XYZ file of C-alpha atoms in Angstrom:
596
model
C -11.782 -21.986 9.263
C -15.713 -22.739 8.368
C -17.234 -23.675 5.097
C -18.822 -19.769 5.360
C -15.207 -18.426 5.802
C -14.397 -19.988 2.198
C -17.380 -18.724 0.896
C -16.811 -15.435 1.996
C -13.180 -15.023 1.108
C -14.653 -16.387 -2.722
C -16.749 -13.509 -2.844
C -15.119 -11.143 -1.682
C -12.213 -11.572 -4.201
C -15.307 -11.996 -7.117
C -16.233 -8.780 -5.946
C -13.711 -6.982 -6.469
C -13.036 -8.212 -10.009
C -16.421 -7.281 -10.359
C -15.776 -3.597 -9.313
C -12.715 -3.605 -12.118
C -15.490 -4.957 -14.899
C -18.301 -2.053 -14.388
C -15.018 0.693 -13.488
C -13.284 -0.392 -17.408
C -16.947 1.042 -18.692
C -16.181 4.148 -18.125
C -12.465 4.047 -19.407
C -12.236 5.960 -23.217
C -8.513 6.792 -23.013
C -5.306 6.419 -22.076
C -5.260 8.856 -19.267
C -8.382 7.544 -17.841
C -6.560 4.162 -17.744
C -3.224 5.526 -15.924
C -4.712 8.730 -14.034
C -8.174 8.352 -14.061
C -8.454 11.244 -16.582
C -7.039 13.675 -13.391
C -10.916 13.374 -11.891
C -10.397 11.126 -8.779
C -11.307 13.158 -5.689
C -8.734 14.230 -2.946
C -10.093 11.817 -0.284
C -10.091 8.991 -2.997
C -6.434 9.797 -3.786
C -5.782 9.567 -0.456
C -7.607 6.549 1.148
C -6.184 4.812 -2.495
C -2.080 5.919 -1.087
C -3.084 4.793 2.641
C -3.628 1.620 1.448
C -0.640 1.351 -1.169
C 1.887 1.292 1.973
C -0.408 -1.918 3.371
C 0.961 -4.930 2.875
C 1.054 -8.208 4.544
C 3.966 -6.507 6.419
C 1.550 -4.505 8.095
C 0.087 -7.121 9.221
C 2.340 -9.902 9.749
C 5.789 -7.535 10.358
C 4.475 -4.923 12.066
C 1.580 -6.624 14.223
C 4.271 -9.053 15.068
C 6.650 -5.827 16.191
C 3.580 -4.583 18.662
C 2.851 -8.407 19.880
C 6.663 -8.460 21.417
C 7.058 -4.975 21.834
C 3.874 -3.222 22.585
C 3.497 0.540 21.923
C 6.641 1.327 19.993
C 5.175 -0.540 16.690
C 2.116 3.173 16.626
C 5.304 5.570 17.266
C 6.628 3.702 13.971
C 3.152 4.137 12.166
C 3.192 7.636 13.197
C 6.107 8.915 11.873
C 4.489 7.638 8.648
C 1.722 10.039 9.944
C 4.299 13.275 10.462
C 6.335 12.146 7.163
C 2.584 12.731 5.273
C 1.869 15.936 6.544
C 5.462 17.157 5.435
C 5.009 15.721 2.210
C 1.566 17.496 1.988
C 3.125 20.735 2.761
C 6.202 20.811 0.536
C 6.067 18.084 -1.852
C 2.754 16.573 -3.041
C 1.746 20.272 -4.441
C 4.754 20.601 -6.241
C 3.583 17.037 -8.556
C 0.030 18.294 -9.697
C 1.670 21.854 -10.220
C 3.397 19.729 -13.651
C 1.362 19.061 -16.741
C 3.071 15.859 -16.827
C 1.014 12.322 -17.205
C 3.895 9.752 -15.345
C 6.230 10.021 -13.378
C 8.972 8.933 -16.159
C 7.698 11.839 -17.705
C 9.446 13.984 -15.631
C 12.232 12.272 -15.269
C 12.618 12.504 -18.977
C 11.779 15.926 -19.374
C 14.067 17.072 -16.164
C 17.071 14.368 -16.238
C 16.974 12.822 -19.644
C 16.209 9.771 -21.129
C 19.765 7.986 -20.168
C 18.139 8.559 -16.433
C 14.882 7.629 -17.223
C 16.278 4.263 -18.536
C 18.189 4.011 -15.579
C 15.091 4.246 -13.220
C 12.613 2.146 -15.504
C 15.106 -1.133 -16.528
C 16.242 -0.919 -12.460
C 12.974 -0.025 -11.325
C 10.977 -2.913 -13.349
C 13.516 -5.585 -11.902
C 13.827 -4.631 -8.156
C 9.892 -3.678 -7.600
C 8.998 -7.145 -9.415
C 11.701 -9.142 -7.296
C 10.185 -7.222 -3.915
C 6.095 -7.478 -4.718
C 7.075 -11.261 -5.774
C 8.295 -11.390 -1.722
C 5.273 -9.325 -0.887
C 3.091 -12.198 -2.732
C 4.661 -14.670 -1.326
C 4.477 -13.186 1.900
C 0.933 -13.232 2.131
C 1.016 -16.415 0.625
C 2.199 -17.982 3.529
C -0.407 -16.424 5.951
C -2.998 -17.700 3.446
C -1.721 -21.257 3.291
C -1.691 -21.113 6.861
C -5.511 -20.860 7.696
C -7.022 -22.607 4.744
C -7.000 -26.680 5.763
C -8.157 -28.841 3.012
C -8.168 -32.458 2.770
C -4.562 -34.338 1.988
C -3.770 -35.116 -1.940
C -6.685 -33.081 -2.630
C -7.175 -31.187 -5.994
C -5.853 -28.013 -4.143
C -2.730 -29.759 -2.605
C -1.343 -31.995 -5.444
C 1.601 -29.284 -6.598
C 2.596 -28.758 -2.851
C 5.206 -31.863 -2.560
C 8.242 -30.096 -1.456
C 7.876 -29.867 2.535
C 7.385 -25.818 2.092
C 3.927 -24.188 3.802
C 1.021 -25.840 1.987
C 2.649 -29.473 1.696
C -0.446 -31.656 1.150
C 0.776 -34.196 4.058
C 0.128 -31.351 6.409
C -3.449 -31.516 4.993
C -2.843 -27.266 4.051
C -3.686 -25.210 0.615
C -0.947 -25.659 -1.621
C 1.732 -22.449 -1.905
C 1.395 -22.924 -5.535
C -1.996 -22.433 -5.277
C -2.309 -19.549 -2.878
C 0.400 -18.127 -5.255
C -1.722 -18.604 -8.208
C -5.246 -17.466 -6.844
C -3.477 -14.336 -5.866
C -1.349 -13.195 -8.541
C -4.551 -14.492 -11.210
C -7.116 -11.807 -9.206
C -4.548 -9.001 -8.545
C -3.478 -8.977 -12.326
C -7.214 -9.429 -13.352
C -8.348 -6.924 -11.932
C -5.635 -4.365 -12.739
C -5.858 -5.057 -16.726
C -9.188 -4.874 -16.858
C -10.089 -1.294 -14.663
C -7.135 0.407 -14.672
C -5.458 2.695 -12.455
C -9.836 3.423 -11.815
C -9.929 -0.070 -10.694
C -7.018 0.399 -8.205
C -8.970 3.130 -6.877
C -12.379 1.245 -6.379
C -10.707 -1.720 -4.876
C -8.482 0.358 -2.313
C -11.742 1.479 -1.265
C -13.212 -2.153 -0.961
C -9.913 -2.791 0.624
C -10.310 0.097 3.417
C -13.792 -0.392 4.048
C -13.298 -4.085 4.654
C -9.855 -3.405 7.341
C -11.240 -1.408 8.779
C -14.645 -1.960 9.495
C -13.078 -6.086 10.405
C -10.489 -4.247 12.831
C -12.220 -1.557 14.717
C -14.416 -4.352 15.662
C -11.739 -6.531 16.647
C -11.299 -3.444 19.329
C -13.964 -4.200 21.460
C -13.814 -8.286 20.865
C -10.000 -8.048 21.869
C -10.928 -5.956 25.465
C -13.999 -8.377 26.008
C -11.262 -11.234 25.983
C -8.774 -9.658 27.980
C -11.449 -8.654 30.485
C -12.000 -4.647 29.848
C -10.057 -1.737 28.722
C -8.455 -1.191 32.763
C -7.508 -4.978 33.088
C -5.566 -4.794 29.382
C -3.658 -1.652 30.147
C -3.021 -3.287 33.757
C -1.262 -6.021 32.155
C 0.673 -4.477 29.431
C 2.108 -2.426 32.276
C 3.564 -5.243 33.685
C 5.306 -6.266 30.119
C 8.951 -4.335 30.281
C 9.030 -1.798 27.848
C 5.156 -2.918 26.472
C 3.554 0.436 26.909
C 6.460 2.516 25.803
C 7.225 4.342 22.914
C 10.362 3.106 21.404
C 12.750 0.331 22.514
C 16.280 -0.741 21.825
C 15.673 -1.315 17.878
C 13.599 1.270 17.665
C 15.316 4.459 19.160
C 14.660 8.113 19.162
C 16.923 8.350 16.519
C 15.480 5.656 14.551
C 12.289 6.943 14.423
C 13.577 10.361 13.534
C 15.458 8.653 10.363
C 12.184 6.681 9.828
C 10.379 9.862 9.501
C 12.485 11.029 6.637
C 12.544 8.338 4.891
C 8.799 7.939 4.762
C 8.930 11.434 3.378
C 11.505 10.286 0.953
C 9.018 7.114 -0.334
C 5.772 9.151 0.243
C 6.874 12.322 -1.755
C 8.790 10.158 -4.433
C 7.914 6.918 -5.290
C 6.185 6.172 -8.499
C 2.823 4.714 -7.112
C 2.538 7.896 -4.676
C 2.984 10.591 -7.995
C 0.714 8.811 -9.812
C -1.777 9.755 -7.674
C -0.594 13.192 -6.872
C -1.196 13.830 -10.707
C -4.066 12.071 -10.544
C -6.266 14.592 -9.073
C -7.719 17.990 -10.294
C -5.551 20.931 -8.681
C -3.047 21.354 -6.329
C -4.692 21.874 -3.539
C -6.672 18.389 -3.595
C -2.917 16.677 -3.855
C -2.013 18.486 -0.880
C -5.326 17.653 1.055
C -4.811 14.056 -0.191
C -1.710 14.083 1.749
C -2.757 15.559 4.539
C -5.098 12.645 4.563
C -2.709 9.929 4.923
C -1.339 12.142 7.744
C -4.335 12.166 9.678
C -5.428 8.592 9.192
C -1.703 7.375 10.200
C -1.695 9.975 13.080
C -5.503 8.308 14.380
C -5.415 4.582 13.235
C -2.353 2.990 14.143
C -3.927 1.941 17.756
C -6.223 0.562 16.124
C -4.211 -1.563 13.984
C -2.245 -3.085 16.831
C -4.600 -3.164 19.983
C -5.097 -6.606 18.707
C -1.815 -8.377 18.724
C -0.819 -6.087 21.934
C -3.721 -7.655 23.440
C -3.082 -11.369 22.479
C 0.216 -10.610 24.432
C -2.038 -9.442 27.196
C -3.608 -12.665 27.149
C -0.568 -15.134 26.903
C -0.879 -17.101 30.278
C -4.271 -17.952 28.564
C -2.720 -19.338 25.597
C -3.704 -22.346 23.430
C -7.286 -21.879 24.823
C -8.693 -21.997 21.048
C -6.044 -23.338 19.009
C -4.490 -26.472 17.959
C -0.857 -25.213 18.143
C 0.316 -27.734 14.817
C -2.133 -25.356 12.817
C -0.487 -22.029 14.324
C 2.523 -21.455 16.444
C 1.938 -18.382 18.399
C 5.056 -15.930 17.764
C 5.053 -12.679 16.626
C 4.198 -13.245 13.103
C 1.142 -15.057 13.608
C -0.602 -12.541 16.408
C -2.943 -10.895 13.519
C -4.106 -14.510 12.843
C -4.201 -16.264 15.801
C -6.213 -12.884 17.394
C -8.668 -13.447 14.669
C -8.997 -16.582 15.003
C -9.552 -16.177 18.862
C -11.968 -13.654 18.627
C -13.538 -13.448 15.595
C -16.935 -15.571 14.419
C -16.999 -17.724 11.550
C -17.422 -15.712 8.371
C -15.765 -13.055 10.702
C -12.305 -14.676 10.208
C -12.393 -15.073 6.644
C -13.317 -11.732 6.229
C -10.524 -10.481 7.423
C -8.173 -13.221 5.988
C -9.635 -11.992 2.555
C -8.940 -8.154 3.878
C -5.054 -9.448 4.651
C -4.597 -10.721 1.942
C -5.952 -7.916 -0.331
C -3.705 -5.091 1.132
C -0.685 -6.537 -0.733
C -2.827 -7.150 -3.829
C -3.502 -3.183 -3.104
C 0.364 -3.064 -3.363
C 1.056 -5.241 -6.297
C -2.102 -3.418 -8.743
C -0.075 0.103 -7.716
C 2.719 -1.364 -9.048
C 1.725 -2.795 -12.144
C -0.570 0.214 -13.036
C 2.094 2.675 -12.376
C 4.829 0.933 -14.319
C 2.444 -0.070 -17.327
C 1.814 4.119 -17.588
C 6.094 4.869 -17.504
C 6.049 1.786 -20.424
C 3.227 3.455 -22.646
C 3.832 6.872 -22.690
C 7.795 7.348 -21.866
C 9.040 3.616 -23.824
C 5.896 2.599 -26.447
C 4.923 5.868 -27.149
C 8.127 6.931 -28.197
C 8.787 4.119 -31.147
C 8.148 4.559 -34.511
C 4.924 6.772 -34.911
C 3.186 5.279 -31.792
C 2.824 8.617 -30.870
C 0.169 9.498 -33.121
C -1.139 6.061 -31.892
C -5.502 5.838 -31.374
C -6.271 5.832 -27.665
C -7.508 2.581 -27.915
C -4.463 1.142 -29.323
C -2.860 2.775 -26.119
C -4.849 1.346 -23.655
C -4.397 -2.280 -25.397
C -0.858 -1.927 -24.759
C -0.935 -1.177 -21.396
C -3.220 -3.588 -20.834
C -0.526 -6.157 -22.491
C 2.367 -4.542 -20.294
C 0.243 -5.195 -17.090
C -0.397 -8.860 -18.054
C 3.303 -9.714 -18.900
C 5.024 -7.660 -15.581
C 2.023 -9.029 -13.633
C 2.678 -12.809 -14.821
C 6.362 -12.125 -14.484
C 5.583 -11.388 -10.872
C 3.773 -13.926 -10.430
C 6.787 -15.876 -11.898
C 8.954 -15.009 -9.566
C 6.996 -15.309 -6.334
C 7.069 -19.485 -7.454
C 11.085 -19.254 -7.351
C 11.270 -17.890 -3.812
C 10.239 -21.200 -2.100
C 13.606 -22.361 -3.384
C 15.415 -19.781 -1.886
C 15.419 -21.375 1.000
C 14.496 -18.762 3.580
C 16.624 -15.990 1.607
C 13.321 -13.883 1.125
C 14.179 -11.991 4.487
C 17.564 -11.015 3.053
C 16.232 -10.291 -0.437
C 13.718 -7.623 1.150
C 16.353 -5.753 3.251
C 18.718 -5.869 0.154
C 16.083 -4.529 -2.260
C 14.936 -1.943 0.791
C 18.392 -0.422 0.379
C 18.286 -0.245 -3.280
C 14.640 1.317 -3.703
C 15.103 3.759 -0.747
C 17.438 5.418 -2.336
C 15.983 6.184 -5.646
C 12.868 7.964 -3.928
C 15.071 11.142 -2.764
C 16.741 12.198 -6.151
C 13.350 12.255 -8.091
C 12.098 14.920 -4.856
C 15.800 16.605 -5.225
C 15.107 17.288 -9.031
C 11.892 19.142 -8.130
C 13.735 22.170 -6.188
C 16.996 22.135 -7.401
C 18.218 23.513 -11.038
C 21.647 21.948 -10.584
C 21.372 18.290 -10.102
C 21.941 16.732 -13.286
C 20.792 13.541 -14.549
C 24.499 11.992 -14.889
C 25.029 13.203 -10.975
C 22.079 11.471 -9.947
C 22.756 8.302 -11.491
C 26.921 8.551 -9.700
C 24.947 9.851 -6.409
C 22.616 6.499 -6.140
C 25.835 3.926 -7.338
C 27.736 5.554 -4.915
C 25.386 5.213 -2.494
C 24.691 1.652 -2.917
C 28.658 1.111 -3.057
C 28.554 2.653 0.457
C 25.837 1.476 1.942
C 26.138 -2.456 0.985
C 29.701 -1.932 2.148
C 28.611 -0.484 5.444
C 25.487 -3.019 6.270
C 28.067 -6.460 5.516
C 31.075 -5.080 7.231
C 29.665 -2.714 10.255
C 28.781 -5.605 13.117
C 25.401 -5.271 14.832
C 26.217 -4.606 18.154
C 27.785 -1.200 17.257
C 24.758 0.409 14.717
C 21.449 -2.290 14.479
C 20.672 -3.466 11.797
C 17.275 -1.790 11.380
C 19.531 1.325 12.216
C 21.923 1.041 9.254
C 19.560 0.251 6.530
C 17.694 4.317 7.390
C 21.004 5.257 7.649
C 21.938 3.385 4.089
C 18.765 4.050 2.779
C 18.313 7.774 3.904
C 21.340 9.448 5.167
C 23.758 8.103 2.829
C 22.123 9.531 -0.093
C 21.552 12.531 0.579
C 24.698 13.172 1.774
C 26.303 12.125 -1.870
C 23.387 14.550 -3.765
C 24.786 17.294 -1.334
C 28.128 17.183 -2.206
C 26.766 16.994 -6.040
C 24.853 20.413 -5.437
C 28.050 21.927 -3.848
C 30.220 21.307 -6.566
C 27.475 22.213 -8.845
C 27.193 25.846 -7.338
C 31.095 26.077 -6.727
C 31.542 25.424 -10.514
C 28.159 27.690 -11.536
C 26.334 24.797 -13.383
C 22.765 24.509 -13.612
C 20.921 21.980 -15.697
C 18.919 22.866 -18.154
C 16.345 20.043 -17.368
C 15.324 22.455 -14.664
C 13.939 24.889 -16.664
C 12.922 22.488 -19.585
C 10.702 21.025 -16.232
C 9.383 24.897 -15.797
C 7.643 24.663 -18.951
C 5.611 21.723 -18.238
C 4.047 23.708 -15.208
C -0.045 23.246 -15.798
C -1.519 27.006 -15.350
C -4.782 25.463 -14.226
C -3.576 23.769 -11.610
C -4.522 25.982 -8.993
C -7.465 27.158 -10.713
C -11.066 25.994 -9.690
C -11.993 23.015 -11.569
C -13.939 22.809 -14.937
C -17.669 22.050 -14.105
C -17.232 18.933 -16.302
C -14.334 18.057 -14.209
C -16.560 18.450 -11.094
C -19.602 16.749 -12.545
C -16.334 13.471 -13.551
C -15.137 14.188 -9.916
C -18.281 13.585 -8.000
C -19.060 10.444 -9.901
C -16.126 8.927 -8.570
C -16.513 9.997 -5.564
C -20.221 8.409 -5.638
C -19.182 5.584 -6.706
C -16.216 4.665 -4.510
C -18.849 5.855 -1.124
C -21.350 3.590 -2.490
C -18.769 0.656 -2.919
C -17.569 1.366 0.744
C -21.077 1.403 1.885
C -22.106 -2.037 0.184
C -18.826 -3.389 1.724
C -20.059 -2.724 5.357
C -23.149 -3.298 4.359
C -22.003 -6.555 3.908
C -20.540 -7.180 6.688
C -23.370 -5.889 9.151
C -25.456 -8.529 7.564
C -23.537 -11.152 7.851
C -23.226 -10.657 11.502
C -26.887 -10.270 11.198
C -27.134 -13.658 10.416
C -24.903 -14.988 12.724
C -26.888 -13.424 15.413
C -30.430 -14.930 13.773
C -29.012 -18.474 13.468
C -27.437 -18.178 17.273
C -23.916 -19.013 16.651
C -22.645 -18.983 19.897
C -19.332 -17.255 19.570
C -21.609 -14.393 18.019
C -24.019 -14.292 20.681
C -21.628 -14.699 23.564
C -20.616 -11.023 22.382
C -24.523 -9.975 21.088
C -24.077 -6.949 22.648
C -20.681 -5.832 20.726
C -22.504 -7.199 17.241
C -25.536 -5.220 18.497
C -23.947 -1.909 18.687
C -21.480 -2.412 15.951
C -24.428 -3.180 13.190
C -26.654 -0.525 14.332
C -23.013 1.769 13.433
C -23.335 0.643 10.436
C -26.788 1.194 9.742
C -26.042 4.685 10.609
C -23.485 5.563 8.583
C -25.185 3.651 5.491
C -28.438 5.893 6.096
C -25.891 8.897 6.842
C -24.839 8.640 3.149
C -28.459 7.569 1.521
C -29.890 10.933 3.110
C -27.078 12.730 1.507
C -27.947 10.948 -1.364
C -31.433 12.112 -1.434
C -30.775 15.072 -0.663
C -28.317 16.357 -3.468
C -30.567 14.529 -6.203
C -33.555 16.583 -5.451
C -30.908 19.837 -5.055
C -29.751 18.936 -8.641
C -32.159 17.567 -10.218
């Protein structure tokens, strides 16, 4: 990478701390903080949970899955696609239709505070164990482009042989750890759950804006759109839609357990509540249906066509500064295609979908603290809103640093990180579907719940160390642990329920929280609060491209060559963004001299 690539991955993460400064302005209470005060727009809502399930993973995971195995890795984005428009219809409604300002809330309210405990002390240590593998993660990939000179200020902790070693002349893991962890909690104390919103946007805008023109860089070096699909045809198994670890039946157990995570993980109901009425939770669903239903092509077209181009290999890279395996293919595509400022662009975009992951996390947990842990001690209740945000601002800094914390024990590990992340899959999986189970049924008590997910765990650790491979894959048994098992065990529990007559009387404690204007029209104030933030988020999405067109405006003036070799791509692709810019300034115009 260039000089301008540094500079541009600088400001982009100054940016976005940025966006959290002017967004903690307009924060005046606690609900602002955790649920943006219930005014964040449907489409807002939903680009913000589009971009929670992004992760280096996407990236490095699942690129790496459509490098080696071509289409197959879009049918798995898909079903993420068909699990959000289920979710939409049955599930996502049923969250706003509750008065209720967490998720612990409900649990509290529906289950009790023994199973509230349960989720929060379990909760707290497994999701800071797996976004401290997340961080790491995307560590790695960032050590792995940025070259700096050996026993250099950046590469004096990295002494230990790992990715980032300072003999190998790379940025220090300790580092990339640090920088990363230092902007993600930054950001996150300061703006809030507003801030997590702004930033997704930045987040989005950047992606995809860097990847959709990838699209047309990746056919250019393949040699068209004919010549790419004529040799992925000649790949076995490259254009189809499933493979031998990825199965019909697979994918059907994916698709449920997307709904399970999608409909009931914490991040996810935070922004369910997080919006006016029921309907916009729905359409903010339906959202993350459509754009995992149109952009998961998108995504992969270019790893599948670095595969394309594999005879070719090696053409612009040293191989000691990246092997070229599955892993890799997002970066070494970018780096093969992409200009300089270009490539750290979308290093910084990378890199900033798990920081989308880890603010989720630390926002959503640091609203279950306040109101269902803090807010319940001594007369904290009665507590000014100002004293309430402090302490979620504290929360966020100390399970943010713990994070952090951990993600510096993992080098040690040794490599374990792989088998931490399928362990901890098969833990959180499970503890989606009870929280969804609790909505619709009046018998599943909080005691069964917490004997349905040990049981469950019992089962399925026993199945996934003692069941070989070559019988069920292992992909296979950990939707089968993480899905099927569990809701077998809460079906049994709702048998015996019925058999014996038992209902819990969570169920209807839950009924009274129902908000009666959820499905009313909004409040004009809540319109006027909704539009803002709508406004605001459009015009940081527009600056972001707005961005990027002139930097590849400026490429183009100073006659780069890699940028002019492709002028006419860079041609087309700025005057699209020019478009859409004066798209939105029109609009603009036109609704200030309509409401003036």
């Amino acid at each position: 990478m260039t000089a301008l690539d540094y500079i541009i991955i600088a400001a982009y993460f100054i940016g976005l701390i940025l966006v959290s400064v002017v967004v903690s302005k307009k924060i005046k209470s606690s609900e602002d903080m955790f649920i943006a005060g219930r005014n964040s727009s449907w489409w807002l809502s939903g680009v913000s949970s589009y971009m929670t399930i992004f992760s280096a993973s996407t990236f490095v995971v699942w690129g790496g899955v459509a490098y080696k195995s071509g289409i197959v890795a879009v049918s798995v984005a898909v079903c993420l696609g068909i699990a959000s428009f289920m979710v939409g219809k049955w599930v996502s409604g049923k969250w706003r239709e509750l008065s209720i300002k967490s998720p612990g809330e409900f649990l509290t309210i529906r289950f009790g505070n023994r199973t509230l405990n349960f989720y929060t002390v379990l909760g707290i240590i497994v999701r800071a164990v797996h976004t401290a593998v997340a961080l790491y993660s995307v560590a790695i990939v960032m050590c792995a482009l940025i070259r700096i000179p050996p026993n250099g200020m950046f590469s004096f902790l990295a002494s230990t042989g790992l990715p980032g070693d300072s003999e190998a002349g790379y940025l220090s893991i300790w580092w990339a750890l640090g920088i990363l962890g230092v902007i993600s909690i930054l950001y996150t104390v300061l703006g809030g759950f507003l801030a997590v919103l702004m930033t997704d946007v930045v987040q989005f805008g950047v992606l995809l804006t860097v990847v959709v023109f990838m699209i047309p860089l990746s056919f250019n070096a393949v040699g068209g759109i004919e010549e790419f699909f004529t040799r992925a045809a000649q790949i076995p198994g490259f254009l189809s839609g499933t493979s031998n670890d990825y199965n019909w039946f697979w994918l059907f157990l994916w698709i449920f357990l997307n709904c399970a995570m999608i409909g009931g993980d914490w991040p996810f109901v935070q922004r369910y509540i997080s919006v006016p009425t029921v309907k916009d939770a729905k359409k903010s669903t339906y959202l993350i249906g459509f754009l995992y239903i149109v952009t998961p092509f998108i995504w992969y077209l270019p790893t599948m066509a670095l595969r394309t181009l594999e005879p070719n290999l090696g053409m612009a890279l040293d191989a000691t500064q990246l092997n070229y395996n599955g892993e890799h293919a997002y970066v070494n595509m970018s780096v093969n295609v992409l200009m300089s400022g270009m490539v750290g662009m979308m290093l910084a975009a990378m890199l900033s979908a798990t920081l989308s992951n880890v603010s989720g996390t630390l926002n959503v947990y640091a609203n279950v603290f306040t109101y269902e842990i803090w807010n319940k001690l001594g007369d904290n209740k009665n507590a000014p809103e100002k004293r309430r945000i402090k302490i979620g601002r504290r929360f966020t800094f100390l399970f943010g640093l713990s994070i952090l914390l951990i993600s510096m024990l993992i080098p040690f590990a040794g490599g374990a990180e792989k088998v931490v992340v399928t362990l901890l899959t098969m833990v959180l999986c499970p503890l989606y579907i009870p929280s969804i189970w609790g909505l619709f049924s009046k018998r599943l008590t909080g005691n069964q719940l917490i004997f349905a997910m040990v049981v469950a765990w019992i089962l399925g650790f026993t199945a996934k160390f003692t069941v070989p491979t070559d019988i069920i894959s292992s992909s296979l048994m950990d939707s089968i642990c993480g899905c099927v098992i569990p809701i077998v065990i809460l079906t049994v529990c709702e048998i015996y329920s019925k058999i014996k007559g038992k209902e819990d009387p969570g169920f209807d404690k839950i009924q009274e929280y129902k908000d009666p204007t959820a499905n009313d029209e909004p409040s004009i104030d809540t319109k006027k609060a909704t539009k803002f933030y709508s406004h605001m988020a459009i015009t940081v999405f527009c600056i972001t491209i707005g961005v990027i067109a002139l930097l590849l405006a400026g490429m183009l003036i100073a006659g780069d060559p890699k940028t002019v070799s492709v002028s006419h791509i860079v041609i087309w692709f700025i005057v699209g963004i020019c478009a859409i810019i004066a798209i939105y300034v029109i609009y603009r115009i036109i609704d200030w001299k309509r409401n003036k």
